[in-house]
mmCIF file of C-alpha atoms in Angstrom:
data_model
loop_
_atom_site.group_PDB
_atom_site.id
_atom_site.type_symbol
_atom_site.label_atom_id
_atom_site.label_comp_id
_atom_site.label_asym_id
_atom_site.label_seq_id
_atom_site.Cartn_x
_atom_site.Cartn_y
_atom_site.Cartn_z
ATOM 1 C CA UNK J 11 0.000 0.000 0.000
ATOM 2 C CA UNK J 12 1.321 3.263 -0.808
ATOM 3 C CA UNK J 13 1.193 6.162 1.604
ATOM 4 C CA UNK J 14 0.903 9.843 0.596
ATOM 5 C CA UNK J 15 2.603 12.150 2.865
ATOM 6 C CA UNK J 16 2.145 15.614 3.710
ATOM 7 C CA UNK J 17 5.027 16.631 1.636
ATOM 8 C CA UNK J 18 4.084 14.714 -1.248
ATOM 9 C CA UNK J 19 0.269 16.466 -0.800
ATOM 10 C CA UNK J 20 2.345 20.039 -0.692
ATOM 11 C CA UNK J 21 4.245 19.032 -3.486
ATOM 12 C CA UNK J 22 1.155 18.102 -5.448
ATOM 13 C CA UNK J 23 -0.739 21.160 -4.782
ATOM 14 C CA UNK J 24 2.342 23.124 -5.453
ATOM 15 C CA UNK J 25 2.814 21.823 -8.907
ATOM 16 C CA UNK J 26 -0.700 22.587 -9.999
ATOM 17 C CA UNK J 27 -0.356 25.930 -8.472
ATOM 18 C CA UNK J 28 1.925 26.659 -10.888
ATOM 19 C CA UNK J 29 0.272 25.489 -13.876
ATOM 20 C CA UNK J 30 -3.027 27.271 -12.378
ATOM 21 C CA UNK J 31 -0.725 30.189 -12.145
ATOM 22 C CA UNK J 32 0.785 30.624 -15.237
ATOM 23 C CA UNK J 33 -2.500 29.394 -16.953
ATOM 24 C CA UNK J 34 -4.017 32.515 -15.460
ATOM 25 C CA UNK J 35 -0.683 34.587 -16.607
ATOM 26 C CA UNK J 36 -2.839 36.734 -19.507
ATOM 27 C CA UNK J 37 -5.340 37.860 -16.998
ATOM 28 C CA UNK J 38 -2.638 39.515 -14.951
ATOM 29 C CA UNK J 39 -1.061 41.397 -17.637
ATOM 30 C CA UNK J 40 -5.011 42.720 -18.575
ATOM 31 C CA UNK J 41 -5.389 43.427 -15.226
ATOM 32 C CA UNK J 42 -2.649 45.708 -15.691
ATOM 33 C CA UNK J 43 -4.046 46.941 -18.956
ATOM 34 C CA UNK J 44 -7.117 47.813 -17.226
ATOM 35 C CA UNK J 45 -5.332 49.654 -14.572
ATOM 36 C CA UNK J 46 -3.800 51.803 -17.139
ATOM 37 C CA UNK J 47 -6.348 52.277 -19.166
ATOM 38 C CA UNK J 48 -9.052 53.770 -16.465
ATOM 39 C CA UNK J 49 -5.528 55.695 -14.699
ATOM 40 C CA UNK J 50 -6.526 53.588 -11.327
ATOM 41 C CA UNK J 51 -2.996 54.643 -10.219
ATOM 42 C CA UNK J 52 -2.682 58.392 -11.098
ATOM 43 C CA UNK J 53 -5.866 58.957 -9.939
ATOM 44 C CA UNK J 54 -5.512 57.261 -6.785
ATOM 45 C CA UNK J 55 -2.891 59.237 -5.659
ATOM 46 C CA UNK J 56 -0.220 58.604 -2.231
ATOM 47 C CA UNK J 57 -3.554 58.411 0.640
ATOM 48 C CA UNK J 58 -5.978 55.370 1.136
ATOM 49 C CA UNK J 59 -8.913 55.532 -0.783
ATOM 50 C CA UNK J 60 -12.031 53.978 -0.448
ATOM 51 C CA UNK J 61 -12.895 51.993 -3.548
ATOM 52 C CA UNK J 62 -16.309 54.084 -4.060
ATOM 53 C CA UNK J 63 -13.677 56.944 -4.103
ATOM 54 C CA UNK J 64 -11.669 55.572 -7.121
ATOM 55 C CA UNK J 65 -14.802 54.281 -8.779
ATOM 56 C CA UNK J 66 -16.396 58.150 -8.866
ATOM 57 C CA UNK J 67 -12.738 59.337 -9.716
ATOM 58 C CA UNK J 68 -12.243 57.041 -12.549
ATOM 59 C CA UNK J 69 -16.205 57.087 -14.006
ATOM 60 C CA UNK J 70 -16.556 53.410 -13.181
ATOM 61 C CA UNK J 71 -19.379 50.925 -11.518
ATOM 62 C CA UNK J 72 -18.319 50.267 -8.223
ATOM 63 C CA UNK J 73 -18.591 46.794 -7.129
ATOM 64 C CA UNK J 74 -16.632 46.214 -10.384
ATOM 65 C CA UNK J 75 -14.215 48.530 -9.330
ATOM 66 C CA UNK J 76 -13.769 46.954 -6.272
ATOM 67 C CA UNK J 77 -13.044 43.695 -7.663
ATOM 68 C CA UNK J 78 -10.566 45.198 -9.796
ATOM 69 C CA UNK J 79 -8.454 46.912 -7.007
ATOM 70 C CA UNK J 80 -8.993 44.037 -5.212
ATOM 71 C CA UNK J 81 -7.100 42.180 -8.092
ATOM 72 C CA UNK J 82 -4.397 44.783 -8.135
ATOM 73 C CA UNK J 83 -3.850 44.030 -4.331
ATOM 74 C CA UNK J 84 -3.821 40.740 -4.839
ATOM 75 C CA UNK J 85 -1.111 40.721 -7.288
ATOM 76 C CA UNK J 86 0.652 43.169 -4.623
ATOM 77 C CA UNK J 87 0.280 46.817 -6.720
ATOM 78 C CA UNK J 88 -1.949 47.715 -4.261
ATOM 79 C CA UNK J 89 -2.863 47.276 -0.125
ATOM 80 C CA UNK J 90 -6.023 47.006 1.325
ATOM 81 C CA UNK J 91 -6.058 48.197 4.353
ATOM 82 C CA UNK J 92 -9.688 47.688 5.553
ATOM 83 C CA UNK J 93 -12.360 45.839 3.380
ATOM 84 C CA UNK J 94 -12.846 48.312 0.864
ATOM 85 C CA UNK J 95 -10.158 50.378 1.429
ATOM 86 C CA UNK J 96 -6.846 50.507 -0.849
ATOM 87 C CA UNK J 97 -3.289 52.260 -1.465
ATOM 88 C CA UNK J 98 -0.980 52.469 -3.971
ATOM 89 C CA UNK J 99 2.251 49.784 -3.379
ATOM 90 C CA UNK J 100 5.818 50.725 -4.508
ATOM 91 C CA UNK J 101 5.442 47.746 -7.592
ATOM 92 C CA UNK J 102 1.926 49.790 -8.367
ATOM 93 C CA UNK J 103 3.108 53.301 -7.800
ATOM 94 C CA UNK J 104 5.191 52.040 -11.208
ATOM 95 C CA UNK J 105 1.864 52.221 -13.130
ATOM 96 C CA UNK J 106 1.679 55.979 -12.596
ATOM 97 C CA UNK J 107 2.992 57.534 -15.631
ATOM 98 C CA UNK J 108 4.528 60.825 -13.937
ATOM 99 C CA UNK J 109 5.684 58.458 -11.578
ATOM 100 C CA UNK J 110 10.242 58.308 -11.417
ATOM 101 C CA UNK J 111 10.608 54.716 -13.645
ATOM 102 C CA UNK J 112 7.034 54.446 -14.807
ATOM 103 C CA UNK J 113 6.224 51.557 -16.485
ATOM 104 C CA UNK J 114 2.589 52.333 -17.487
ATOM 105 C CA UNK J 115 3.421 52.648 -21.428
ATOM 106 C CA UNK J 116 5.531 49.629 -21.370
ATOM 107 C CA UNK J 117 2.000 47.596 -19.548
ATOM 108 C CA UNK J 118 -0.077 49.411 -22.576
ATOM 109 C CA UNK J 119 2.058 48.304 -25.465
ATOM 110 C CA UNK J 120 2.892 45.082 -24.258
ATOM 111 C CA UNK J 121 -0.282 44.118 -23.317
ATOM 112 C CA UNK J 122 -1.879 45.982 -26.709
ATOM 113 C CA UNK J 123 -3.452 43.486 -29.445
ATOM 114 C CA UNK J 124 -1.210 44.933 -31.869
ATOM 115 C CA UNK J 125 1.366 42.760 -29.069
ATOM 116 C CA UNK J 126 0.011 39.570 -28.475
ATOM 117 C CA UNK J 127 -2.520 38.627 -31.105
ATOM 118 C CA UNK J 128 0.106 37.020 -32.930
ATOM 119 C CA UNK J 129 1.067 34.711 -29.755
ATOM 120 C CA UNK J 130 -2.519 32.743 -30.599
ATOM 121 C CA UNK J 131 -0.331 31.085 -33.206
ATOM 122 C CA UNK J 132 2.525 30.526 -31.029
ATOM 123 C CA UNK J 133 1.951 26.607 -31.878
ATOM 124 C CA UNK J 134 2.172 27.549 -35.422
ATOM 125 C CA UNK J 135 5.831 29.370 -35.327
ATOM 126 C CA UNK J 136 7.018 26.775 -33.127
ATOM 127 C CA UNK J 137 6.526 24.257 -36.215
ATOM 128 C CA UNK J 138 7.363 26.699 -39.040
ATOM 129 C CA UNK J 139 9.661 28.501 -38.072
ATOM 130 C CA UNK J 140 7.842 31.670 -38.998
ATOM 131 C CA UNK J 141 6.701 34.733 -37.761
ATOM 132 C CA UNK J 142 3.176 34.780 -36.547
ATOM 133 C CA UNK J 143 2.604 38.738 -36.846
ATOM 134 C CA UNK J 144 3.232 38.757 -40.407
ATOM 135 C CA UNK J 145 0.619 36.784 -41.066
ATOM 136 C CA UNK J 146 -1.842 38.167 -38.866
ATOM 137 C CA UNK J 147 -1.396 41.696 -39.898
ATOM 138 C CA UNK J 148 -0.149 41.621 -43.297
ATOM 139 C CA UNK J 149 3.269 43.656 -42.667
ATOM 140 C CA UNK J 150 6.224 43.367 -40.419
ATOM 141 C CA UNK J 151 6.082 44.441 -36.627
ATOM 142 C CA UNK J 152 8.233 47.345 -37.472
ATOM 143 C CA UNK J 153 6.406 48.335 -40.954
ATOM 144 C CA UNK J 154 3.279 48.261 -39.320
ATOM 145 C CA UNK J 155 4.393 50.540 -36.361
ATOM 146 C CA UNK J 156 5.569 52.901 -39.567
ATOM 147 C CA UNK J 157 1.722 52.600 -40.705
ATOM 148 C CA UNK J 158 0.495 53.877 -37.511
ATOM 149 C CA UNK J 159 1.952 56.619 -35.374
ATOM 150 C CA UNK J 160 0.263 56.611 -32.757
ATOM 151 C CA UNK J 161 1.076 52.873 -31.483
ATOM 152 C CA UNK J 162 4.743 54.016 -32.879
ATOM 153 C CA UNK J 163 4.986 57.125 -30.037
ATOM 154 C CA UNK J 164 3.468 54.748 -27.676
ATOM 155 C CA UNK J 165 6.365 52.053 -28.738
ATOM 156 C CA UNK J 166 8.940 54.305 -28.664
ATOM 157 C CA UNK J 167 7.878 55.410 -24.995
ATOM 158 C CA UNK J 168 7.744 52.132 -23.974
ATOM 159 C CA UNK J 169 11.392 51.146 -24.913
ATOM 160 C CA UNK J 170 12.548 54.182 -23.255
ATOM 161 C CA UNK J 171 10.863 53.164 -19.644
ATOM 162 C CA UNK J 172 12.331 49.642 -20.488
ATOM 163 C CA UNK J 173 15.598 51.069 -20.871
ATOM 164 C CA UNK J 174 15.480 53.429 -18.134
ATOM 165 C CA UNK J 175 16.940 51.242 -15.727
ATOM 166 C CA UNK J 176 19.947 50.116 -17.754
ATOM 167 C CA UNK J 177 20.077 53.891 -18.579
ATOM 168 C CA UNK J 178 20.548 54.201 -14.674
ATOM 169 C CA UNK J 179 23.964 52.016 -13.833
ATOM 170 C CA UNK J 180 25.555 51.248 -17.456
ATOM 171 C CA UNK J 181 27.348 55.370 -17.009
ATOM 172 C CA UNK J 182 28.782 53.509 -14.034
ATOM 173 C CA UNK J 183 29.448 50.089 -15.513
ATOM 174 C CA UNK J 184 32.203 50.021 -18.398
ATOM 175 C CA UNK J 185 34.638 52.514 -19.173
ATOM 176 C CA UNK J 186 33.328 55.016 -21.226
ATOM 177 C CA UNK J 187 36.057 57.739 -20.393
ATOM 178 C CA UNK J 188 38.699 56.457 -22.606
ATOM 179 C CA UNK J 189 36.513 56.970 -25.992
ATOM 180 C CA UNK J 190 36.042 60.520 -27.379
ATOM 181 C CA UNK J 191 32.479 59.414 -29.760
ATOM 182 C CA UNK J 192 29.925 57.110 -29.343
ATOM 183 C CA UNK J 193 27.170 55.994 -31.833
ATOM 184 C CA UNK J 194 24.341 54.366 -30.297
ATOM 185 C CA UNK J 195 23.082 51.982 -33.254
ATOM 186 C CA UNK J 196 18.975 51.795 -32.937
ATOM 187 C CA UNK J 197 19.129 54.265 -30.157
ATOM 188 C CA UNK J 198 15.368 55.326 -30.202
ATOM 189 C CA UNK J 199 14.930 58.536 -28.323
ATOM 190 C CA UNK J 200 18.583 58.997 -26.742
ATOM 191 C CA UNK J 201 17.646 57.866 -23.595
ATOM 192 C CA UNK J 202 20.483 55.377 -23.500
ATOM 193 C CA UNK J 203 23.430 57.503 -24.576
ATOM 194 C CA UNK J 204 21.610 60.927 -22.679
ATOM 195 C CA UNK J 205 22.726 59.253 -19.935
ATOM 196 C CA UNK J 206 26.070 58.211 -20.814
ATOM 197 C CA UNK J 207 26.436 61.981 -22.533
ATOM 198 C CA UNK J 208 25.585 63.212 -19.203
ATOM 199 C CA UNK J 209 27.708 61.110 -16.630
ATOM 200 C CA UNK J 210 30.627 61.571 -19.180
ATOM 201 C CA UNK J 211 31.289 65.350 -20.190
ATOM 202 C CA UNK J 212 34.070 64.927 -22.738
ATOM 203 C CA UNK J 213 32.066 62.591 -24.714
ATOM 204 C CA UNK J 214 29.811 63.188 -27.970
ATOM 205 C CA UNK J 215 27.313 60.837 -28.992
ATOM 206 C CA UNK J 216 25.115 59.766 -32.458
ATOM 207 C CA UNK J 217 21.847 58.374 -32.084
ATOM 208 C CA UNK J 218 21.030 56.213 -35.483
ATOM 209 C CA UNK J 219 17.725 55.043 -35.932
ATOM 210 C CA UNK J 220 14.473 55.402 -38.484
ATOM 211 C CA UNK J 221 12.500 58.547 -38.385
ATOM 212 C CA UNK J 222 9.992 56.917 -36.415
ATOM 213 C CA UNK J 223 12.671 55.924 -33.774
ATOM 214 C CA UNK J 224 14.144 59.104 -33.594
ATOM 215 C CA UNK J 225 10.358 61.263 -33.297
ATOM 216 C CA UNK J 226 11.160 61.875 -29.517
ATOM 217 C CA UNK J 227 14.976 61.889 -29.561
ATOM 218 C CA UNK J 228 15.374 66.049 -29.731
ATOM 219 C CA UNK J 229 12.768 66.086 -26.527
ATOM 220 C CA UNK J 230 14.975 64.232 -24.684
ATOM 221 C CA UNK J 231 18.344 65.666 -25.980
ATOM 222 C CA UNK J 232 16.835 69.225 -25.354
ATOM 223 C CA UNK J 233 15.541 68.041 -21.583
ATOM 224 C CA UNK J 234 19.246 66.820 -20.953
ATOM 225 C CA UNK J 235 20.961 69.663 -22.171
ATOM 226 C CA UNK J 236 22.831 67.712 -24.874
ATOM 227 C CA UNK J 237 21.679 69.366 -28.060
ATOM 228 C CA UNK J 238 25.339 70.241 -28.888
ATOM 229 C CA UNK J 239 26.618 67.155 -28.334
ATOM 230 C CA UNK J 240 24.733 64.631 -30.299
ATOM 231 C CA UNK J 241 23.499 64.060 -33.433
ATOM 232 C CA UNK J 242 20.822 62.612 -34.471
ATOM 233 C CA UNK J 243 20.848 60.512 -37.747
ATOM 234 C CA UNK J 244 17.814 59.262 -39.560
ATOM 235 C CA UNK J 245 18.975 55.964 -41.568
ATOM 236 C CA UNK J 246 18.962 52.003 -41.812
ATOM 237 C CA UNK J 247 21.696 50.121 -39.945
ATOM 238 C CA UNK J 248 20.757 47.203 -42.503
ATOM 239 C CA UNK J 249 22.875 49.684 -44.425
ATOM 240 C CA UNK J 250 25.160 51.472 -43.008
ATOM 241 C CA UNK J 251 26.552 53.071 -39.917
ATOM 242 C CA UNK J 252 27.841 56.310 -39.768
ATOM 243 C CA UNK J 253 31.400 56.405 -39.275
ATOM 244 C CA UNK J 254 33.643 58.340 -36.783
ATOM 245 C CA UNK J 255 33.157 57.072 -33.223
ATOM 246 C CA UNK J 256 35.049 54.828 -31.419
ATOM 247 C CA UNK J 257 32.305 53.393 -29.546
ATOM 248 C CA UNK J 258 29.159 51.652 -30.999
ATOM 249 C CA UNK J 259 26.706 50.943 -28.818
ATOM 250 C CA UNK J 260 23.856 48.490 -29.384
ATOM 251 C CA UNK J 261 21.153 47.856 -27.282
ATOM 252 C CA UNK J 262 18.224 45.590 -27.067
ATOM 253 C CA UNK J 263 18.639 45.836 -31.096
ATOM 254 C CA UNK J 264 20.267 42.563 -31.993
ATOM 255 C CA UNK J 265 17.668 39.915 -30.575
ATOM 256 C CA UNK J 266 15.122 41.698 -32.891
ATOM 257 C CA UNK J 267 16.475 40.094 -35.862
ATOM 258 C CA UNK J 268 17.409 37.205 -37.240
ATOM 259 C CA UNK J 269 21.653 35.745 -36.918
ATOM 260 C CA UNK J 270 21.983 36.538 -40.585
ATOM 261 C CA UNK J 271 20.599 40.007 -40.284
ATOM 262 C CA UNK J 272 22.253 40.824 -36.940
ATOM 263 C CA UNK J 273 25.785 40.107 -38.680
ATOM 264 C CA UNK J 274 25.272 42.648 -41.237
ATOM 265 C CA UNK J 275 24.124 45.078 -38.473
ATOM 266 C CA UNK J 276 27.511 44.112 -36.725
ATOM 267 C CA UNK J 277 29.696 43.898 -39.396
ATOM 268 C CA UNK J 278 28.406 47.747 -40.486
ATOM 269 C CA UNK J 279 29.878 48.276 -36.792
ATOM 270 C CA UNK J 280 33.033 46.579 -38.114
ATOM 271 C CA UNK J 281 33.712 48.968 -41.291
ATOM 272 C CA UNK J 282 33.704 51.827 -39.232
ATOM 273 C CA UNK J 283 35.183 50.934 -36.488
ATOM 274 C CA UNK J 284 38.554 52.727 -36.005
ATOM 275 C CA UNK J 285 41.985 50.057 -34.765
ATOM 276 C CA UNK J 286 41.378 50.811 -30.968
ATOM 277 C CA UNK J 287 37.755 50.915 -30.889
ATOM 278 C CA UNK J 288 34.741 49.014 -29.300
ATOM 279 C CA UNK J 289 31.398 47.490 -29.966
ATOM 280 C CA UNK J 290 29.278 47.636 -26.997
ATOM 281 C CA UNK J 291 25.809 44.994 -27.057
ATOM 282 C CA UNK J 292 23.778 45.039 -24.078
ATOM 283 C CA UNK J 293 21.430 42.287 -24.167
ATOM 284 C CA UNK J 294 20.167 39.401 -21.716
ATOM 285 C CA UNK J 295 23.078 36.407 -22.156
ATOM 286 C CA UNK J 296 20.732 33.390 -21.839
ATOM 287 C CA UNK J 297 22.856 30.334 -19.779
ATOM 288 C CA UNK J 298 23.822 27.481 -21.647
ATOM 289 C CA UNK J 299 20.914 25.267 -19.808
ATOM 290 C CA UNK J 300 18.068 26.724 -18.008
ATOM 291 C CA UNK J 301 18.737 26.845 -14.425
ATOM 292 C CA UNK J 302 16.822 24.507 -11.777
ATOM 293 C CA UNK J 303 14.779 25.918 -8.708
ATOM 294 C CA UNK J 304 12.499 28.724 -8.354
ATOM 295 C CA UNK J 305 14.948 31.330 -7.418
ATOM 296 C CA UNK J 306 16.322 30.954 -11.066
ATOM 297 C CA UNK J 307 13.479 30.558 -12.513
ATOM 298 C CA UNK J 308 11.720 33.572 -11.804
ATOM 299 C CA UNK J 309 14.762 35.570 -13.453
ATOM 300 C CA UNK J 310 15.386 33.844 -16.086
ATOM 301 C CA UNK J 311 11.621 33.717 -16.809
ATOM 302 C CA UNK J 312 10.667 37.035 -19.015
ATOM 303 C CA UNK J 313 14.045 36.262 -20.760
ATOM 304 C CA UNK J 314 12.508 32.889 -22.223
ATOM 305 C CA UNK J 315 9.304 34.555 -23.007
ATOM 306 C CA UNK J 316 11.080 37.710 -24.716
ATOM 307 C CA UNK J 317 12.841 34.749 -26.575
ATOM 308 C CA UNK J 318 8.922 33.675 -27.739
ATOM 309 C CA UNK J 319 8.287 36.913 -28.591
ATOM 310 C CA UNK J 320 10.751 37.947 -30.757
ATOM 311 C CA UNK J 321 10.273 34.094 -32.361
ATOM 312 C CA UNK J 322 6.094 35.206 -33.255
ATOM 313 C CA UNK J 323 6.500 39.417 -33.655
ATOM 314 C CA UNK J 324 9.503 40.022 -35.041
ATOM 315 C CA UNK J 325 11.769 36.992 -35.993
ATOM 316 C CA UNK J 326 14.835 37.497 -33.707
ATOM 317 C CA UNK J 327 16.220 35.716 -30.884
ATOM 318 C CA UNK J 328 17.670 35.892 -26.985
ATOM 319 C CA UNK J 329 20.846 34.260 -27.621
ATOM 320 C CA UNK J 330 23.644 32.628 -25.597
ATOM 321 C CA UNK J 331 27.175 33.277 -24.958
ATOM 322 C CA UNK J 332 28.056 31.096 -27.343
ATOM 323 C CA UNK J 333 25.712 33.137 -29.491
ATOM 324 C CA UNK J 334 26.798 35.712 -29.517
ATOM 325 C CA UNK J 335 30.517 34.702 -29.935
ATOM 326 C CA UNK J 336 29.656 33.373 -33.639
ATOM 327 C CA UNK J 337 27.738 36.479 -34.883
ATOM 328 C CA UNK J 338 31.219 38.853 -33.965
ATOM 329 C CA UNK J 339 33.131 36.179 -35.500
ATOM 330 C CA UNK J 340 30.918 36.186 -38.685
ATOM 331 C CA UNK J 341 30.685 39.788 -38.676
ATOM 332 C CA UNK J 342 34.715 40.510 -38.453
ATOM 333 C CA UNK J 343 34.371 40.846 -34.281
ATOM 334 C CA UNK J 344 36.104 38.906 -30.945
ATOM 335 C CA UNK J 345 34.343 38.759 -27.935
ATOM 336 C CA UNK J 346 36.400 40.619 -25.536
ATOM 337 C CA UNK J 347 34.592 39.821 -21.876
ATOM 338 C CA UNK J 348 30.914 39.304 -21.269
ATOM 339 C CA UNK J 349 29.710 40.793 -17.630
ATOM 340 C CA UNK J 350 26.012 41.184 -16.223
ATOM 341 C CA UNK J 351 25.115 44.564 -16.162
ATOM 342 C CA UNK J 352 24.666 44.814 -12.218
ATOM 343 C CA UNK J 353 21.754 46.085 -10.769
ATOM 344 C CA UNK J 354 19.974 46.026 -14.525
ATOM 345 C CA UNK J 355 19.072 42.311 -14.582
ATOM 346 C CA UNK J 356 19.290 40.016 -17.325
ATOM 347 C CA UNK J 357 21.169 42.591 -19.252
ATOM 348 C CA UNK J 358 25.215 41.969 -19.591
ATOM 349 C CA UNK J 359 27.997 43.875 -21.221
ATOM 350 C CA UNK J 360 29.232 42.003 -24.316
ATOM 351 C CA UNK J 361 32.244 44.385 -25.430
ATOM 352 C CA UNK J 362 33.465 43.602 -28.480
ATOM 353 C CA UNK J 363 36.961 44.537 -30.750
ATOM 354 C CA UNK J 364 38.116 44.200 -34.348
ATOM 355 C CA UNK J 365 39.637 40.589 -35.237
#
């Protein structure tokens, strides 16, 4: 006879709490959306509120508002202190978008249709090889953004609040005193090398990116004080780079595409790049094997998902070490060191010279 113990009952039920869990995973992030959408955060401000409160505030029922703060708290953006009555949590205070590191455009892309319709047919880029969103909306993820501004300003905020806190520590992180230029390759709206420009007087920077990237780069370069000393340049790293920097900086740009067309992006880096000079990628590193236990998992865990959704949106790729090692080589590069970016988890320092 076999005997189930307590542990194997805790086990059990923590197994298919996980499954429940993650089952459930889509509902959180429109939770979120929700949030967002009705400004639940902005609106409720730093006191308690009563949920009647946030339900006049907001021009919402209010038992259903209820049961939506109630679903914030219980995902731990908001407290409730007394039945009925709720405040704002540090994680939720990140939903406000005046709020220092808002996150609230970065919830509102991400959790857009334009986002995840194409994850429906996950199952069908798993056996193809393809990329869902083409299919589903008849152009690229980047040609559509093109087609609508809007969603492309939204975008283009959102990248910036997910860069913000690599912005933060990279200054700090690498070396940037001993280079007089840096390009920033895909750069968006400058927020990246605003803050290098800033924490590092004696350097100029380039921003290269489309014309849609670029819409909110002089806002930000005007804000920072850096007008003078960076350029902006509208153009396609698919064919060329401009030349006379030093440094080349590439962030969150190379998993978007596919190894072939990430080698020509690098090896544009390589043509340009002066004897002594660098190529800087921050990206996540993925390990060689995914780590065991919980603590690992729940870091490693939006890496492996980005990795999904570049595979059904956009046709790129989180990539290894090893990875990354072979698109340098192909592309005319060495791998110099590879470092975690501290206190900007899962992104690392891949630095990069001329072989």
């Amino acid at each position: 006879m076999t005997t189930t113990t307590t542990d194997d009952r805790s086990a059990a039920a923590a197994d298919r709490e996980l499954i429940v869990r993650t089952a459930f995973g889509s509902m959180a992030a429109q939770t979120l959306r929700a949030a967002v959408r009705l400004r639940v955060i902005e609106l409720m401000g730093a006191a308690p509120r009563r949920a009647c409160e946030v339900a006049d505030a907001v021009g919402a029922e209010p038992q259903a508002t209820t049961r939506l703060l109630r679903a914030l708290a219980g995902l731990g953006l908001l407290t409730e202190h007394a039945p009925g009555t709720f405040s704002v949590s540090p994680s939720g205070a990140l939903l406000d978008p005046a709020a220092p590191g808002s996150l609230a455009s970065f919830v509102r892309v991400f959790t857009d249709p334009v986002a995840i319709r194409a994850w429906e047919h996950l199952d069908t880029s798993v056996r193809t090889g393809d990329v869902a969103f083409d299919d589903v909306f008849g152009a690229d993820f980047f040609s559509h953004l093109a087609q609508h501004p809007e969603l492309s300003s939204a975008f283009n905020t959102a990248m910036s609040q997910a860069t913000g806190l690599a912005a933060d520590v990279l200054p700090h992180a690498f070396d940037f005193g001993r280079f007089a230029s840096v390009t920033d390759v895909g750069g968006g709206d400058a927020t990246l090398v605003g803050a290098v420009l800033a924490a590092h007087p004696a350097l100029v920077g380039v921003v290269l990116d489309s014309a849609e990237g670029l819409a909110q780069a002089p806002d930000t370069l005007r804000r920072l004080g850096l007008t003078e000393r960076c350029s902006l340049v509208a153009g396609d790293f698919f064919r060329s780079v401009p030349k006379g920097s030093d440094l080349y900086l590439i962030k969150s740009v190379l998993h978007d595409w596919r190894d072939e067309q990430a080698v020509t992006i690098l090896r544009h880096c390589r043509e340009v790049l002066p004897p002594d000079g660098r190529v800087l990628i921050v990206e996540p590193v993925l390990p060689e094997t995914v780590e065991a236990g919980s603590d690992a998992r729940g870091g490693q865990e939006v890496t492996y998902l980005s990795d999904l959704n570049m595979l059904v949106n956009v046709g790129g790729r989180e990539r290894t070490r090893a990875d990354f090692e072979e698109l340098c080589r192909l592309a005319g590069l060495a791998v110099a060191s590879v470092v975690p970016l501290e206190g900007a988890a899962p992104y690392f320092l891949i630095e990069a010279v001329a072989d």
